[in-house]
Amino acid sequence: MKKEFIRFKLAKWRTLVGILQILGGLGLVIGVFLSNTLVVISAGGLALLMLMGFVTRLYIKDSVIASSPAFIFTVLNALLVYMYSTT
């Protein structure tokens, strides 16, 4: 992953992105048991991170196949936001 962030020219943001991903994942797990609001906030943050990852991959001219996991995780997290915000 370190080489990927260098390739993306985002090396200085690697630690922040990692921390945000861990917090988002913890928020999802804890939120399922405690609070729908926490799930919505966490999934929304992860969806935004994944969307930015998808756009970054397209910007550096990665193939759509290489970019597709970020897009799929964007959609899955957006679905969680929708599902937990309507209950």
PDB file of C-alpha atoms in Angstrom:
ATOM      1  CA  MET A   1       0.000   0.000   0.000  1.00  0.00           C
ATOM      2  CA  LYS A   2       2.879   2.365   0.673  1.00  0.00           C
ATOM      3  CA  LYS A   3       3.976   2.098  -2.975  1.00  0.00           C
ATOM      4  CA  GLU A   4       0.393   2.670  -4.120  1.00  0.00           C
ATOM      5  CA  PHE A   5       0.123   5.930  -2.178  1.00  0.00           C
ATOM      6  CA  ILE A   6       3.432   7.043  -3.659  1.00  0.00           C
ATOM      7  CA  ARG A   7       2.122   6.164  -7.128  1.00  0.00           C
ATOM      8  CA  PHE A   8      -1.054   8.148  -6.412  1.00  0.00           C
ATOM      9  CA  LYS A   9       1.114  11.075  -5.225  1.00  0.00           C
ATOM     10  CA  LEU A  10      -0.734  10.965  -1.913  1.00  0.00           C
ATOM     11  CA  ALA A  11       2.019   9.618   0.363  1.00  0.00           C
ATOM     12  CA  LYS A  12       1.563  12.372   2.948  1.00  0.00           C
ATOM     13  CA  TRP A  13      -2.098  11.367   3.422  1.00  0.00           C
ATOM     14  CA  ARG A  14      -1.490   7.619   3.941  1.00  0.00           C
ATOM     15  CA  THR A  15      -1.593   7.683   7.746  1.00  0.00           C
ATOM     16  CA  LEU A  16      -4.728   9.827   7.848  1.00  0.00           C
ATOM     17  CA  VAL A  17      -6.508   7.588   5.344  1.00  0.00           C
ATOM     18  CA  GLY A  18      -5.569   4.501   7.362  1.00  0.00           C
ATOM     19  CA  ILE A  19      -6.825   6.023  10.603  1.00  0.00           C
ATOM     20  CA  LEU A  20     -10.092   7.093   8.959  1.00  0.00           C
ATOM     21  CA  GLN A  21     -10.608   3.608   7.524  1.00  0.00           C
ATOM     22  CA  ILE A  22     -10.035   1.975  10.920  1.00  0.00           C
ATOM     23  CA  LEU A  23     -12.372   4.441  12.637  1.00  0.00           C
ATOM     24  CA  GLY A  24     -14.994   3.881   9.946  1.00  0.00           C
ATOM     25  CA  GLY A  25     -14.789   0.108  10.323  1.00  0.00           C
ATOM     26  CA  LEU A  26     -14.980   0.306  14.117  1.00  0.00           C
ATOM     27  CA  GLY A  27     -17.906   2.704  13.827  1.00  0.00           C
ATOM     28  CA  LEU A  28     -19.764   0.221  11.632  1.00  0.00           C
ATOM     29  CA  VAL A  29     -19.213  -2.689  13.999  1.00  0.00           C
ATOM     30  CA  ILE A  30     -20.019  -0.743  17.163  1.00  0.00           C
ATOM     31  CA  GLY A  31     -22.894   1.104  15.519  1.00  0.00           C
ATOM     32  CA  VAL A  32     -24.678  -2.109  14.532  1.00  0.00           C
ATOM     33  CA  PHE A  33     -25.036  -2.872  18.241  1.00  0.00           C
ATOM     34  CA  LEU A  34     -25.480   0.624  19.659  1.00  0.00           C
ATOM     35  CA  SER A  35     -26.689   3.294  17.266  1.00  0.00           C
ATOM     36  CA  ASN A  36     -27.990   3.584  13.716  1.00  0.00           C
ATOM     37  CA  THR A  37     -26.621   7.122  13.644  1.00  0.00           C
ATOM     38  CA  LEU A  38     -23.090   5.823  14.178  1.00  0.00           C
ATOM     39  CA  VAL A  39     -23.539   3.368  11.299  1.00  0.00           C
ATOM     40  CA  VAL A  40     -24.777   6.157   9.011  1.00  0.00           C
ATOM     41  CA  ILE A  41     -21.870   8.462   9.894  1.00  0.00           C
ATOM     42  CA  SER A  42     -19.279   5.682   9.578  1.00  0.00           C
ATOM     43  CA  ALA A  43     -20.656   4.266   6.327  1.00  0.00           C
ATOM     44  CA  GLY A  44     -20.979   7.783   4.903  1.00  0.00           C
ATOM     45  CA  GLY A  45     -17.352   8.520   5.719  1.00  0.00           C
ATOM     46  CA  LEU A  46     -16.186   5.233   4.226  1.00  0.00           C
ATOM     47  CA  ALA A  47     -18.317   5.831   1.123  1.00  0.00           C
ATOM     48  CA  LEU A  48     -16.667   9.219   0.686  1.00  0.00           C
ATOM     49  CA  LEU A  49     -13.180   7.722   1.127  1.00  0.00           C
ATOM     50  CA  MET A  50     -13.931   4.989  -1.403  1.00  0.00           C
ATOM     51  CA  LEU A  51     -15.400   7.472  -3.870  1.00  0.00           C
ATOM     52  CA  MET A  52     -12.250   9.574  -3.601  1.00  0.00           C
ATOM     53  CA  GLY A  53     -10.180   6.416  -4.102  1.00  0.00           C
ATOM     54  CA  PHE A  54     -12.183   5.550  -7.207  1.00  0.00           C
ATOM     55  CA  VAL A  55     -11.785   9.040  -8.654  1.00  0.00           C
ATOM     56  CA  THR A  56      -8.062   9.000  -7.846  1.00  0.00           C
ATOM     57  CA  ARG A  57      -7.601   5.700  -9.685  1.00  0.00           C
ATOM     58  CA  LEU A  58      -9.430   7.046 -12.725  1.00  0.00           C
ATOM     59  CA  TYR A  59      -7.388  10.259 -12.572  1.00  0.00           C
ATOM     60  CA  ILE A  60      -4.099   8.340 -12.708  1.00  0.00           C
ATOM     61  CA  LYS A  61      -5.505   6.333 -15.599  1.00  0.00           C
ATOM     62  CA  ASP A  62      -5.890   2.944 -13.894  1.00  0.00           C
ATOM     63  CA  SER A  63      -8.209   0.571 -15.718  1.00  0.00           C
ATOM     64  CA  VAL A  64     -11.879   0.376 -14.810  1.00  0.00           C
ATOM     65  CA  ILE A  65     -11.270  -3.186 -13.582  1.00  0.00           C
ATOM     66  CA  ALA A  66      -8.506  -1.996 -11.224  1.00  0.00           C
ATOM     67  CA  SER A  67     -10.756   0.844 -10.063  1.00  0.00           C
ATOM     68  CA  SER A  68     -13.897  -1.245  -9.609  1.00  0.00           C
ATOM     69  CA  PRO A  69     -13.304  -2.436  -5.999  1.00  0.00           C
ATOM     70  CA  ALA A  70     -13.309   1.172  -4.783  1.00  0.00           C
ATOM     71  CA  PHE A  71     -16.534   1.817  -6.699  1.00  0.00           C
ATOM     72  CA  ILE A  72     -18.175  -1.349  -5.338  1.00  0.00           C
ATOM     73  CA  PHE A  73     -17.269  -0.390  -1.760  1.00  0.00           C
ATOM     74  CA  THR A  74     -18.637   3.111  -2.410  1.00  0.00           C
ATOM     75  CA  VAL A  75     -21.964   1.614  -3.463  1.00  0.00           C
ATOM     76  CA  LEU A  76     -22.054  -0.850  -0.542  1.00  0.00           C
ATOM     77  CA  ASN A  77     -21.377   1.885   2.007  1.00  0.00           C
ATOM     78  CA  ALA A  78     -23.937   4.180   0.372  1.00  0.00           C
ATOM     79  CA  LEU A  79     -26.444   1.319   0.627  1.00  0.00           C
ATOM     80  CA  LEU A  80     -25.680   1.011   4.345  1.00  0.00           C
ATOM     81  CA  VAL A  81     -26.256   4.748   4.763  1.00  0.00           C
ATOM     82  CA  TYR A  82     -29.622   4.414   3.029  1.00  0.00           C
ATOM     83  CA  MET A  83     -30.672   1.291   4.939  1.00  0.00           C
ATOM     84  CA  TYR A  84     -29.726   2.620   8.384  1.00  0.00           C
ATOM     85  CA  SER A  85     -30.992   6.134   7.838  1.00  0.00           C
ATOM     86  CA  THR A  86     -34.499   4.925   7.025  1.00  0.00           C
ATOM     87  CA  THR A  87     -34.918   2.735  10.126  1.00  0.00           C
TER      88      THR A  87
END
